[in-house]
Structure formats: C-alpha cells, structure tokens
Coordinates of C-alpha atoms in Angstrom, one line a residue:
X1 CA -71.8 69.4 48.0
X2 CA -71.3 72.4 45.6
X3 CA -68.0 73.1 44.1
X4 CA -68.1 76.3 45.8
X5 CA -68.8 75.4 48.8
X6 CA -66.2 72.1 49.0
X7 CA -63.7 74.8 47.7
X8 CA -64.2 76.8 51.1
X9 CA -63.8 73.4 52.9
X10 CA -60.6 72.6 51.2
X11 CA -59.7 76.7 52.2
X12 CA -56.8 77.4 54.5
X13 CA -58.0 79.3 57.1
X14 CA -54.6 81.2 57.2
X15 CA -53.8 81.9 53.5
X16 CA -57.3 81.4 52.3
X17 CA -56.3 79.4 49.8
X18 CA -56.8 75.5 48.7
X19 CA -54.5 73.6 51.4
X20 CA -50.6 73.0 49.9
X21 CA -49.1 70.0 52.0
X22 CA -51.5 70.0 54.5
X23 CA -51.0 69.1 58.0
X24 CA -52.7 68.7 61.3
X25 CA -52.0 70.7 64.7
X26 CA -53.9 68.4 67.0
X27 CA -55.9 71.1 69.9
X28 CA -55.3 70.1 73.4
X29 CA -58.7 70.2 74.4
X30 CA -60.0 68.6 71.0
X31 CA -58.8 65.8 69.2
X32 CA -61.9 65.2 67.3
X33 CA -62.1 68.4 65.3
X34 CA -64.3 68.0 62.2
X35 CA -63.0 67.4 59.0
X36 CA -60.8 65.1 57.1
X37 CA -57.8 63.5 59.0
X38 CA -59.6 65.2 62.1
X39 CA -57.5 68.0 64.0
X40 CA -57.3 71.7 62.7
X41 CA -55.6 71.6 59.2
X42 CA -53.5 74.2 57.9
X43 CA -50.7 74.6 54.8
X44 CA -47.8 73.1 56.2
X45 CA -46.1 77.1 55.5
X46 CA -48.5 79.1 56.9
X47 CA -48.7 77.0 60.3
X48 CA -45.2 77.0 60.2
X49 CA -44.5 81.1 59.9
X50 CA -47.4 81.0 62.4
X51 CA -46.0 79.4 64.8
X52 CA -42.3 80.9 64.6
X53 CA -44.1 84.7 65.2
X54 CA -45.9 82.9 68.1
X55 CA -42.5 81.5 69.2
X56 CA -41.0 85.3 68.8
X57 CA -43.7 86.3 70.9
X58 CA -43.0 83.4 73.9
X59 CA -46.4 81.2 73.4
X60 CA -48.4 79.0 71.4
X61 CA -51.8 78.9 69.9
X62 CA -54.0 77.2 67.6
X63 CA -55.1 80.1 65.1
X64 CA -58.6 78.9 64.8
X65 CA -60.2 78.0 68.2
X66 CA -57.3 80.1 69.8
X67 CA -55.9 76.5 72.4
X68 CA -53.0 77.8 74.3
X69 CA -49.7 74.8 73.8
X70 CA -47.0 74.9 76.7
X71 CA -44.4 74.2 73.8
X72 CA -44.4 74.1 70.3
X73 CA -46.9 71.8 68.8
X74 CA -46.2 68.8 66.7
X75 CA -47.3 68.9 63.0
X76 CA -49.0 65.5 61.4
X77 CA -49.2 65.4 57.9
X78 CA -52.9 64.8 56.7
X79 CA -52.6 62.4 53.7
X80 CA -56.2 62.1 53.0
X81 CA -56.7 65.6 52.9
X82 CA -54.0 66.3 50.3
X83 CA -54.9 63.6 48.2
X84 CA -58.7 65.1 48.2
X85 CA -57.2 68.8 47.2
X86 CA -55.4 67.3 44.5
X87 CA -58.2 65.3 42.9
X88 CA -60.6 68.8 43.6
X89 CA -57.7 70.4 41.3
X90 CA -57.5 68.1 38.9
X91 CA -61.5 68.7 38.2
X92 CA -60.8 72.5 38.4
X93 CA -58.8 73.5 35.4
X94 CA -57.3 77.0 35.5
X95 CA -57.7 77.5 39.0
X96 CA -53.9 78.2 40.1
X97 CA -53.4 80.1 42.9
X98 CA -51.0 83.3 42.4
X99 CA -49.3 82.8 46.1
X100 CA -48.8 86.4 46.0
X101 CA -49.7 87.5 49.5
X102 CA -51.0 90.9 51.2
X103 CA -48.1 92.9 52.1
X104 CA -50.2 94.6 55.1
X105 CA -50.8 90.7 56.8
X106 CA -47.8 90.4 58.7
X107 CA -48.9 88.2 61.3
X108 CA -49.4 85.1 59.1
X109 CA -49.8 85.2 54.8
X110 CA -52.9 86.3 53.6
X111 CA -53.7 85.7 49.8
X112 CA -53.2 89.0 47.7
X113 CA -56.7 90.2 45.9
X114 CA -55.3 93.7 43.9
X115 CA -51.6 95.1 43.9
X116 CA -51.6 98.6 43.8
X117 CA -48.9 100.1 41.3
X118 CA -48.4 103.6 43.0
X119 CA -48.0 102.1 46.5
X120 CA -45.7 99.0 44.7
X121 CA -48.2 96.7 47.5
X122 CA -50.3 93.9 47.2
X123 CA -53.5 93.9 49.5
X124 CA -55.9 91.5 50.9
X125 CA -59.9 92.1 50.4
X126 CA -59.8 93.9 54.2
X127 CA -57.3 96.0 53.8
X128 CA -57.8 97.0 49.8
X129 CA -61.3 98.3 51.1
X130 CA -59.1 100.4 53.2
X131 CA -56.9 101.3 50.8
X132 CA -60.0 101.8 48.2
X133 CA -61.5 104.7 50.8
X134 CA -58.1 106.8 51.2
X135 CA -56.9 106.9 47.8
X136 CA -57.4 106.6 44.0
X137 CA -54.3 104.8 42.9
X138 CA -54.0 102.4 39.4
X139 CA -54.9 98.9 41.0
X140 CA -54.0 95.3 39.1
X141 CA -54.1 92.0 39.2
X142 CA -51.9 90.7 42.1
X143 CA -48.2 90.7 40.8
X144 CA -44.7 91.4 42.0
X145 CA -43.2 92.2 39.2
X146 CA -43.8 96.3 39.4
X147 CA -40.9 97.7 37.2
X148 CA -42.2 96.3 33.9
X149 CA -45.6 98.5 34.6
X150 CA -43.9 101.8 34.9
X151 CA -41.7 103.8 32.8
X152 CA -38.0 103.5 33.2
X153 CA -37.6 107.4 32.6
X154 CA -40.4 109.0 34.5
X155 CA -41.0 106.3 37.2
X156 CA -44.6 106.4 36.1
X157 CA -47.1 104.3 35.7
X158 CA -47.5 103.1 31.5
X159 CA -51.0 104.1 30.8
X160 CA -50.5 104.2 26.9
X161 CA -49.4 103.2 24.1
X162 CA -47.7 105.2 21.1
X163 CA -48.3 102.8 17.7
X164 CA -45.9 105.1 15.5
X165 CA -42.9 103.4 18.0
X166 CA -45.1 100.7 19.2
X167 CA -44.0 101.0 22.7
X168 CA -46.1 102.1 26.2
X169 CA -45.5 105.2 27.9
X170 CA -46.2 107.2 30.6
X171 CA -48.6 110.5 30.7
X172 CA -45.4 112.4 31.2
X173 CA -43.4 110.7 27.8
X174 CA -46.7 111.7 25.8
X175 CA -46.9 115.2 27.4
X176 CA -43.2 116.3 27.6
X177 CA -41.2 112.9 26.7
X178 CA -39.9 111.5 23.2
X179 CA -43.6 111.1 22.1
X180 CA -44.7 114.5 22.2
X181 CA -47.2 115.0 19.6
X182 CA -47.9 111.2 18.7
X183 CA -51.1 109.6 18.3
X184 CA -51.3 107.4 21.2
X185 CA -54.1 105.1 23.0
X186 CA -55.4 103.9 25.8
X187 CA -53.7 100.4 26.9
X188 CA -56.8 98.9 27.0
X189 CA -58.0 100.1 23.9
X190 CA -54.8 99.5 21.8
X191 CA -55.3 95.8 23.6
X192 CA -58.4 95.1 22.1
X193 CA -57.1 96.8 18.3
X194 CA -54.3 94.4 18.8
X195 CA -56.5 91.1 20.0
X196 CA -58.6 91.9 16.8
X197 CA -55.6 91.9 14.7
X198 CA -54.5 88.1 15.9
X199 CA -58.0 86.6 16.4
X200 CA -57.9 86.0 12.4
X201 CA -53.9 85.1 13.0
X202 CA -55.3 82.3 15.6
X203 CA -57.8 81.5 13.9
X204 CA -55.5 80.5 10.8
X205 CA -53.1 79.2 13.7
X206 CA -55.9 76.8 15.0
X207 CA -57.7 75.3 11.4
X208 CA -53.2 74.8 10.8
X209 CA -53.2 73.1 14.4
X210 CA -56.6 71.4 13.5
X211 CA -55.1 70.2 10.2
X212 CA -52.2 68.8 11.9
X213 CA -53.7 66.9 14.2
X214 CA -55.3 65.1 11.9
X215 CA -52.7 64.3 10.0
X216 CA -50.6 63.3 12.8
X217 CA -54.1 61.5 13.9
X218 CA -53.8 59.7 10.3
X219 CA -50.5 59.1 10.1
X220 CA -51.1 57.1 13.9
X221 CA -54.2 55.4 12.0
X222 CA -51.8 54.8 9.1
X223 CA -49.0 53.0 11.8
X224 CA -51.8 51.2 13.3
X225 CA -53.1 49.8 9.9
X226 CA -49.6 49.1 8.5
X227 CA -49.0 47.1 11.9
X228 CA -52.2 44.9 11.8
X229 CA -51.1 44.7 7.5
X230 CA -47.4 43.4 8.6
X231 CA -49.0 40.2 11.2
X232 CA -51.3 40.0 8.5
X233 CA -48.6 39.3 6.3
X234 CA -46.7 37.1 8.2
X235 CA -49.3 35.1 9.5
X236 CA -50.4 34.1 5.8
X237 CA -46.8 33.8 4.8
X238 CA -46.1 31.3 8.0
X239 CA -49.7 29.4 6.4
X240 CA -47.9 29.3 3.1
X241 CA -45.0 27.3 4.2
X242 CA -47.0 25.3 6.2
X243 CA -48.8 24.1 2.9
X244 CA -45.2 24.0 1.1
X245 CA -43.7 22.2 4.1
X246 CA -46.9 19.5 3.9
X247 CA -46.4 19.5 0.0
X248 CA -42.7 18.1 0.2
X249 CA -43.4 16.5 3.0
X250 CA -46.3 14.0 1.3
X251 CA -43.5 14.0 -1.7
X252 CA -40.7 13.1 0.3
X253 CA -42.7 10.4 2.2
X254 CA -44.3 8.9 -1.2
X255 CA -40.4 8.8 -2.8
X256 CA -39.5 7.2 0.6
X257 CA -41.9 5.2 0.2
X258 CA -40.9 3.5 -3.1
X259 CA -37.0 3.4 -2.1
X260 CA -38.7 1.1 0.9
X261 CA -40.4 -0.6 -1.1
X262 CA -38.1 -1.4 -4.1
X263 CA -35.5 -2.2 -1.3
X264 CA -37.7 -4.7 0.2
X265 CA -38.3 -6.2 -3.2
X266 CA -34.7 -6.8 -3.8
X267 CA -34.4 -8.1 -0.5
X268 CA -37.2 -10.5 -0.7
X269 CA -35.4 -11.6 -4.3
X270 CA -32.3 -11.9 -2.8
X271 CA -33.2 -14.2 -0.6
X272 CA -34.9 -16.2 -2.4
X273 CA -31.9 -16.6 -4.9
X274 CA -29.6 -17.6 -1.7
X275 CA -32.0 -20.0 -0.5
X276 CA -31.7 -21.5 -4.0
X277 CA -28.3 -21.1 -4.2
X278 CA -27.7 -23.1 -0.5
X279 CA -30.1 -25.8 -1.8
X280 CA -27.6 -26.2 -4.6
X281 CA -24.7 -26.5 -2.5
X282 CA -25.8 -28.7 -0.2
X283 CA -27.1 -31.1 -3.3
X284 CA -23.6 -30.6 -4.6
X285 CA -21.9 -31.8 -1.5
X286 CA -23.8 -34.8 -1.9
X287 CA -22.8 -36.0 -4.9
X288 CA -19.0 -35.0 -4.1
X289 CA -19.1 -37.1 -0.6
X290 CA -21.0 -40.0 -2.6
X291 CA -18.0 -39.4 -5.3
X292 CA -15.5 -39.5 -2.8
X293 CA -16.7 -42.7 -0.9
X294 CA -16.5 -44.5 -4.7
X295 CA -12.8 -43.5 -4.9
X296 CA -11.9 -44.8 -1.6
X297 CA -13.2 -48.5 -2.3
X298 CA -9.6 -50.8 -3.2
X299 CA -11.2 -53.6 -4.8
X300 CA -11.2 -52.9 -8.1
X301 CA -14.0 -55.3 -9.4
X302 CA -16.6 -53.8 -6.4
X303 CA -15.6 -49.8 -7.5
X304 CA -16.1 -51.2 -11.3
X305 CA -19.8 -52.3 -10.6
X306 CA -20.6 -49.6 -8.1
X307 CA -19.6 -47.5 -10.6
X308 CA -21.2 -48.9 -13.6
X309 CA -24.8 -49.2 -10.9
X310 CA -24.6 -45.2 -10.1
X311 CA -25.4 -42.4 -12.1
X312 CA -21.5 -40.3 -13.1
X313 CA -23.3 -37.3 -14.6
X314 CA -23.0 -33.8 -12.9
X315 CA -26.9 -33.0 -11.9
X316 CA -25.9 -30.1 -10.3
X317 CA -26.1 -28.3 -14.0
X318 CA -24.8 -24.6 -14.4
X319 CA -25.9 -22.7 -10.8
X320 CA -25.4 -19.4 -12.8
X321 CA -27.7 -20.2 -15.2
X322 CA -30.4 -21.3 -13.6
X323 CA -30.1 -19.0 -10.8
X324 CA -29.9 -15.6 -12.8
X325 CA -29.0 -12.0 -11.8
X326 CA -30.4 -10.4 -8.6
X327 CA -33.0 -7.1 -9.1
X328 CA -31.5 -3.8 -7.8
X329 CA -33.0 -1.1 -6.7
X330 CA -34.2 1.8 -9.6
X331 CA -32.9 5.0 -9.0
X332 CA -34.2 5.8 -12.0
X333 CA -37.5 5.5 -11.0
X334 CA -36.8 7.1 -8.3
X335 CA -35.5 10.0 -10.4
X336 CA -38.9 10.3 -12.3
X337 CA -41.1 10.3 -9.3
X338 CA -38.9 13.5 -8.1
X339 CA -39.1 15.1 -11.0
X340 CA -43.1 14.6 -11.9
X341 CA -43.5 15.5 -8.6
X342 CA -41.6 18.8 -8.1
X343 CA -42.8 19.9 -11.5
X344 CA -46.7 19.2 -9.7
X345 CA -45.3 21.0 -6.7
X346 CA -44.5 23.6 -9.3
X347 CA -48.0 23.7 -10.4
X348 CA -49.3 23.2 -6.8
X349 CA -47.7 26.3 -5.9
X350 CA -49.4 28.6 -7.8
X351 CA -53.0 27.6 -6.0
X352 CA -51.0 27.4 -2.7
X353 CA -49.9 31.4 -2.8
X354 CA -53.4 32.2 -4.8
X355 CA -54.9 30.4 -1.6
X356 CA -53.0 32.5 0.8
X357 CA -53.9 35.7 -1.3
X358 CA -50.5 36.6 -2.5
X359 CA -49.9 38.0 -6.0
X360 CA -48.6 35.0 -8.7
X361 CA -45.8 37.2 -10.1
X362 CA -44.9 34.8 -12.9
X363 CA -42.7 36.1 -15.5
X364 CA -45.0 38.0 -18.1
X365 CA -43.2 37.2 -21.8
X366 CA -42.0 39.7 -23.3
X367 CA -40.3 40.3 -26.5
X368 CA -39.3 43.7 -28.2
X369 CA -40.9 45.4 -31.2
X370 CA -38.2 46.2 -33.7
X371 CA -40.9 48.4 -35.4
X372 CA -40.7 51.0 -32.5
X373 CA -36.9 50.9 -32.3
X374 CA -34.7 53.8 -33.2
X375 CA -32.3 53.1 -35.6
X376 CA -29.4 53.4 -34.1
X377 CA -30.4 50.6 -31.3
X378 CA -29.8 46.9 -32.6
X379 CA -32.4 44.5 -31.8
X380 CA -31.6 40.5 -30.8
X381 CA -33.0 37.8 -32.7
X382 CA -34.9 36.3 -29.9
X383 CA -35.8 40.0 -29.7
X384 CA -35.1 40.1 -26.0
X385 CA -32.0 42.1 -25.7
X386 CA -31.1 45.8 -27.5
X387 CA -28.0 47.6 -27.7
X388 CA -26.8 51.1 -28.6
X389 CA -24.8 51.7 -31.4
X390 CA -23.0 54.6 -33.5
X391 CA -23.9 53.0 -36.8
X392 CA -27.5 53.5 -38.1
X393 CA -29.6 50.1 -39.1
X394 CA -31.4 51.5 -41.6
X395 CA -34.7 50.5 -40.9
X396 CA -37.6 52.0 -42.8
X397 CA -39.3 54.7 -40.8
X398 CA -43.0 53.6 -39.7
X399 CA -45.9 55.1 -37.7
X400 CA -44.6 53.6 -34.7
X401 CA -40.5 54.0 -35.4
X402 CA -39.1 56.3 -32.6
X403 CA -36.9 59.2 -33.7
X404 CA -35.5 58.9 -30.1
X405 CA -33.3 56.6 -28.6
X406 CA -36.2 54.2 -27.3
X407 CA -37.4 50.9 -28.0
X408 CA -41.3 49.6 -26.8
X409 CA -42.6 46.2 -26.0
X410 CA -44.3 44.4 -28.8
X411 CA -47.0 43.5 -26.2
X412 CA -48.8 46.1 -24.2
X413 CA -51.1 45.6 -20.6
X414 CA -54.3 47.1 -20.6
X415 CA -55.5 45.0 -17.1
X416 CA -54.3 42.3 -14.6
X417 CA -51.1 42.1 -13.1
X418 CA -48.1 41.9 -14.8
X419 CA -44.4 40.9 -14.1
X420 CA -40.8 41.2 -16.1
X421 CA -37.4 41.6 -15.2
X422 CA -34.7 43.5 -17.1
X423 CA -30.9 42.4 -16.5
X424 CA -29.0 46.4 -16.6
X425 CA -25.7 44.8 -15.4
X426 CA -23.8 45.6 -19.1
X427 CA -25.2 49.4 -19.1
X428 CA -23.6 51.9 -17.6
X429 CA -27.1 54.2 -18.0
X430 CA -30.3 53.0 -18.6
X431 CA -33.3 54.0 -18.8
X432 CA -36.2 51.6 -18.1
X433 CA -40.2 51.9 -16.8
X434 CA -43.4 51.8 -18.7
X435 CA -44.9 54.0 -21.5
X436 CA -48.8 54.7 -22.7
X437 CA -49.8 54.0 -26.6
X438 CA -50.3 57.8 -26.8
X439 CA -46.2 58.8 -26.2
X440 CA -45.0 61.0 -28.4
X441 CA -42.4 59.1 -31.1
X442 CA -41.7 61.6 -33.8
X443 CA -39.4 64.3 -31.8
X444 CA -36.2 63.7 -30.6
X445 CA -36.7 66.5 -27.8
X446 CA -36.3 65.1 -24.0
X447 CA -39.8 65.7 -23.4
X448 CA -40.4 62.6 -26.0
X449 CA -38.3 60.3 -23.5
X450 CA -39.8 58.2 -21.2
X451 CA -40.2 59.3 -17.7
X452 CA -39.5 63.2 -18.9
X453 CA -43.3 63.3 -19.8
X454 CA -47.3 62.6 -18.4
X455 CA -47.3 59.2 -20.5
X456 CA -44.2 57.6 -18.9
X457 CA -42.9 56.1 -15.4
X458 CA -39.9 54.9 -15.4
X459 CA -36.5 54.6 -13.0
X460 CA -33.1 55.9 -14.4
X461 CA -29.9 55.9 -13.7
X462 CA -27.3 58.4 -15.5
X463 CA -25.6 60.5 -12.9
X464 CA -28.3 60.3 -10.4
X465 CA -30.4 57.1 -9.6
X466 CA -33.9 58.2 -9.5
X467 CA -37.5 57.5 -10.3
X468 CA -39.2 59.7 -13.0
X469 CA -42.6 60.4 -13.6
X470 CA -43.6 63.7 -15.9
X471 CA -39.9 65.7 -15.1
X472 CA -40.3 65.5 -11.7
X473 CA -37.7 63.1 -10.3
X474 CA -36.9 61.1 -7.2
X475 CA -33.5 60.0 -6.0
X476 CA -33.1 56.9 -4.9
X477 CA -30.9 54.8 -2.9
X478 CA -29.3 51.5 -3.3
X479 CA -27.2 49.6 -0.8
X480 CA -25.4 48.1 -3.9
X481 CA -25.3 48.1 -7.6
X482 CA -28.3 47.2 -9.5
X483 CA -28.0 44.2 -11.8
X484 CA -31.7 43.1 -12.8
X485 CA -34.7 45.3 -12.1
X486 CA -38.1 43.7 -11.6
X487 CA -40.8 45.3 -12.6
X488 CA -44.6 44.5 -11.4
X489 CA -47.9 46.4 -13.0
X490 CA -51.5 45.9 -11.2
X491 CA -52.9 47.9 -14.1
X492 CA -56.3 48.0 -12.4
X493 CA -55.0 49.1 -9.4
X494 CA -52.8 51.6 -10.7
X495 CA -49.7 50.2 -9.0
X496 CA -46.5 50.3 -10.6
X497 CA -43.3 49.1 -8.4
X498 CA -39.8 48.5 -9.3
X499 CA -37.6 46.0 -7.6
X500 CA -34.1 45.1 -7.3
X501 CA -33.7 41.7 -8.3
X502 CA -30.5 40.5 -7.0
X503 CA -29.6 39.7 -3.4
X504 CA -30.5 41.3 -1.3
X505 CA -34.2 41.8 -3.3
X506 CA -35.3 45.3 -2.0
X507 CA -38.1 47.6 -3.2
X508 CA -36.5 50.4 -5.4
X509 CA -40.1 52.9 -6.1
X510 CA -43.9 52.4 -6.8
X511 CA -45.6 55.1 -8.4
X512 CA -49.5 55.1 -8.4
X513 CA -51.5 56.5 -11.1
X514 CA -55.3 55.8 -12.8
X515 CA -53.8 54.1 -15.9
X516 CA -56.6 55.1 -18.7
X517 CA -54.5 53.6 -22.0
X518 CA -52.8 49.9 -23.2
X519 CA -49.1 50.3 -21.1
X520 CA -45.9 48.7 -22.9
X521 CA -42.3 47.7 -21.4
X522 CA -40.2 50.8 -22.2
X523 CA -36.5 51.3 -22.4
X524 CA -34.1 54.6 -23.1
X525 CA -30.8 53.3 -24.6
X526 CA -27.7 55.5 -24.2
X527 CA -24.4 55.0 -25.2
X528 CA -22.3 51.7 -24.1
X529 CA -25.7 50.3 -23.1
X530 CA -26.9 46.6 -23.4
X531 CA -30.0 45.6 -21.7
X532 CA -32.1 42.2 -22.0
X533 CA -35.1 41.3 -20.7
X534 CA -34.5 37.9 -18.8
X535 CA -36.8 34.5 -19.8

C-alpha cells in the first residue's frame, strides 16, 4: 500500500488526522469492523468530546456507521493500532500535526486547513470554501497565535516591512503612522531579501558544522585508536614480565639447584666421615674392654705373660687426623652464579623489551664541551656537571664559544633514539632541552637562548614552569618538584619528550618537529645554578 493511501487508513475519521492514543468503540450490531484491533477506532479525545455532546444531547452513537448505545459505550485501547501509527511516523519525518482545529466544527474537532487573520478563526477545507466565496480576508497557515500578526497600534493586519527601523507595519503605520514616507516592502519580498542575506551565513554556518563534525568524528577515531593503543600496551607489557618472571624464574631454579646440590654433597660427606668416625669408636672400645679385662687378672705371673703375648700399642692412631674436616656448603659459589646470572639477565633484558617492541632507553653518554661554554659557567672534570659563576674563566673565545650563558653537548644526534637524564635538584632555574648545530652563539640577546628561538626545544623553569619552542611557551604542571629530568630523542621520528624522573615518573612535554640538522644536549645556566648530567 501507498504511503498515501495507508496515511488515510491510519486517519481519524473525526479529526482527520493520524490516530493519537487510539481506541475502539465496539458497534452493537458489529464486532467485526475492519481494520486493525477490529471495532471503529477513533483518537481517544475526539471520541471522548464526542460522546460527552452526545451525552448533553441524551443518546449515544457511533459517529461512523451511526449504531444507537442505550448508555455510554466502553472505550478499548487498540495497542496494535498505536504501535502501527507510531512506526508510520517514525518513516514520515516532518509530518507533525498542528492540532489546531476548525473553530466552525463544534460538534466534534475538525483539523484546521487556513486561519483567517481578519476573522481571528481557523477553518476546516468545508467551511474555508465557504468562507473563500463571501469574503476576501488575509488567510495563513493554521495558528492561534493572532496578536503577533497584527499591529499593536492600528489593530491591523502587518503586511510590510520598513528596513530603515527594521520592524513590520501595518498599511495604516506606512500611510499615516510613525513610517510615513519610508521605503518599505512587501513581507514576502523583504523575506526572500533577508533569506538571500543568511543563505551565504548558513552556508558558512554548515562547512563550520561540517568541519566540526569531523573533528568531533576524529577526535572519537582518535579515543577509539588511543583505547585499542592502551590494551595494546598492556597486553605486551603483561608478555614482558611474563619473559622476566620465566628469566628469574629458570635463575632462581638453577641457584636452587646448586644450594641442593652442594647441600647433598656435604651431606653425603658427612656421613661418610661419621660412619668412619663410629667404626673408630667401636674399634676403640675394643681395645679398652680387652685393656680392662688384663687389669682385672690377680695373678701376677698370668697378667705378666698375657701382657708380654698381646700387642700394648694404641692402634686406634689420631681420629682427627685421619678423619679430616667436613666440606661446607659455598656460598661463595653461590654468590657468583647470582651475580653472572643477573648481569646475563641484564643483557637478556634488552632482547626481551626489543622483543616486545618497547623502546631500549639506555642511558646515551654524554659529556659537556667546554669549547661551547660561556665563560662565566665552570665546567667539571668528568665534564658532566656545570655551574654558574660571577667570576670569568678566561677561556679563549672560539668558533663555537657562546657569548650567552649556555653550554652544548660535546656529542650531537643526527638519527636513532636517544636517552639522558639531567639531575636540576641544586638549581633554582634551569634551563634544559636540545639545540640544532645552526644556533646562533655570538649574541647575547634572548633570541640566542635556547628555547627563545626556531633551533631550540627545551623546558624551563624560572618563574613559570613551561616548555619552549621558538618564544612560544607552555606552562606546565607538576604534582611536585622536579629533581632529574629525562630526556628521550627519536630523531627520525621527530619526537622529543621530557620526563620527570623521580617518583612518581610522569611525562612533563613532547614537542614534534622534522629535525633536518645534528641535535646536541643543551643547557641555559642562571645564577645559583648547578646541573649534572647523571652516569
């Protein structure tokens, strides 16, 4: 079936409109009506206003086949019809109903077609073609709402509109009224001027909207991604200590192992040395009962040649001697098995997180280059650590020499991934990051200082805590003070992050860039300021 013609299936017969909480009046002389929930079916409010004028009136009837009801009929609600009408609206969008009904239908509500502004009515199709043959009023969409189309001071009907006070007005305000004189327009014709005005404003409005949702489209993309990343990440961080449990657990078992088996050796020799030890004894009580028996004889001539017949000598010899000391169990051994084998583990580890495709982020060494350093920072003779100080060193200046308060790696990174931390707990400011070849060293202005220019990225703290890349800065936050910085560079992927080292660990900033020169460790030195790069 057409949507048309279900529509008029789905009609009211009363309002003429699609049913609203339809119900059944069930017709004396037929209970087998056609349609759904059989009966005749009517909006539950328009039977019901039906009904009380019947009742008004003193009888009943069915408003479609006219059955007479001695009393007032019961009402069934159809729940198969209402769930049909609201499925056919959900298919139909923008058909709402205006429930505004014709003023001249008093007998039960008829759906309004036109209102008529002069007559402040609303009319159904039958009696708007009345209305239509008698008069020439302003007709409108159905509406109730009749003082907002006329004018407050003339009670007339606002046919124009005046664009020098951008208002609509009556005939009578542009003939006689405050807009004597003025330009005005047609309503429909300033409409459409206006429309034209905002079609390019929603136009604009909807590439914004457009734009919008497809950010709000990426950013859910983004969420989705970043989920599926995070059980990513700890599913291969649960398969890494699963290979580090295994590691130390074949370790512990192979130390285990030898403490067994030294144990069992000692053991063993122990009881072997007892055994020997009892089979002395019992050979020693021998000779002492044999000893003893000799000494107990009275007659003096049989002891003599009993005596003289037997061996006196001890044969029992020195049980110490012979016997020696017991083994004991090696915990030195035991010591170097531990030790070899956490230094492999050590080693193991390394394959173990490459395995499991997590960055190694082994310390990268590096030292200082006193030939960069300005002169009034003093350098470390393991040229890890630098210093501010008032006093000049007097180092000869050099193509490379600073004239600002900065000091450069002596090694630089032009690929791979790189890692160093830098211990800040004996500055009050600091200044630390990474710096191209190409930065400026023979000005002093703060456009030469790292993180103040194009070549430089660093993270400072002076009165601020921020992250710095070409003047533009970032403030940062920090659940506590920062004692050592880590910094990691994935030069190829243009990645550089800065971490804070000391519990709890937390990512401070990562700025990404296309790095296009060699990169070197980079540090701003200001007064009362000690920092050193940590081993």
């Amino acid at each position: 079936m057409a949507s048309a013609d279900l529509r008029d299936e789905l009609n009211c017969s009363i309002c003429l409109s699609l049913y609203t909480d339809p119900v059944s009046l069930r017709c004396g002389h037929n209970f087998t009506t056609p349609g759904p929930g059989g009966g005749h079916n009517f909006c539950r409010s328009c039977i019901v206003s039906v009904l009380d004028a019947q009742e008004a009136a003193g009888g009943y009837s069915c408003p479609d086949c006219r059955a007479e009801y001695p009393e007032r009929p019961a009402l069934e609600k159809n729940r198969k019809l209402r769930n049909i009408v609201e499925r056919f609206s959900s298919t139909q969008p923008g058909m709402e109903e205006t429930r505004i009904f014709c003023t001249y239908c008093t007998k039960y509500p008829v759906p309004a077609v036109r209102t008529c502004l002069h007559c402040e009515t609303s009319m159904c199709e039958e009696h708007l073609t009345a209305h239509n043959k008698s008069v020439n009023h302003n007709l409108t969409e159905p509406t109730v709402s009749f003082m907002d189309r006329k004018c407050s001071t003339h009670n007339e009907i606002l046919k124009y509109y005046c664009p020098i006070d951008a208002t609509c007005i009556c005939v009578s305000c542009w003939v006689a009224g405050d807009h004597k004189g003025h330009e005005v327009e047609p309503l429909d014709v300033a409409s459409e001027k206006a429309k034209e005005k905002l079609r390019p404003v929603m136009e604009k409005l909807n590439s914004k909207r457009e734009e919008t949702e497809k950010r709000v489209q990426n950013l859910k993309d983004y969420s989705t991604q970043q989920g599926y990343k995070s059980a990513g990440l700890g599913d291969r961080v649960a398969l890494l200590f699963t290979d580090l449990r295994k590691k130390l657990d074949d370790l512990e078992k192979r130390i285990q192992g030898e403490i067994s088996r030294q144990k069992d050796q000692v053991l063993h020799s122990v009881s072997d040395l007892v055994e020997q030890v009892e089979l002395h004894v019992n050979k020693l009580t021998k000779d002492i009962n044999r000893l003893e028996g000799l000494c107990n004889i009275t007659d003096p001539l049989t002891f003599l040649q009993d005596v003289n017949a037997g061996d006196m000598s001890s044969e029992s010899g020195d049980i110490i001697g012979d016997v020696g000391h017991p083994p004991c169990v090696d915990e030195g051994l035991v010591s170097l098995i531990l030790h070899r084998g956490l230094g492999n583990f050590a080693d193991d580890l390394i394959d173990m997180k490459i395995k499991r495709q997590f960055s190694v982020m082994d310390k990268s060494d590096i030292l200082l280059d006193i030939d960069t350093a300005h002169n009034n920072i003093i350098i470390s003779e393991d040229l890890r650590s630098a210093s501010y100080s008032a006093v000049s060193q007097n180092r000869p200046d050099g193509p490379k020499r600073f004239r600002s308060q900065q000091v450069l790696s002596s090694r630089s990174f032009s690929s791979g991934r790189h890692y160093w931390e830098v211990d800040v707990s004996e500055a009050e400011k600091w200044n630390i990051g990474v710096a191209g070849e190409s930065l400026e060293r023979k000005v002093s202005e703060k456009e030469s200082y790292i993180g103040f220019n194009e070549k430089s990225w660093t993270v400072i703290t002076v009165t601020n805590f921020f992250a710095s890349h070409n003047n533009i800065h970032k403030k940062l936050v920090s659940d506590s003070p920062v004692q050592v910085v880590g910094i990691y560079l994935d030069y190829e992927a243009g990645r550089l992050s800065f971490y804070q080292v000391c519990d709890p660990i937390r990512h401070l900033h990562t700025f990404t860039a296309s790095f296009s020169e060699p990169l070197y460790a980079s540090f701003c030195l200001y007064n009362n300021c000690t920092i050193r790069i940590i081993k």
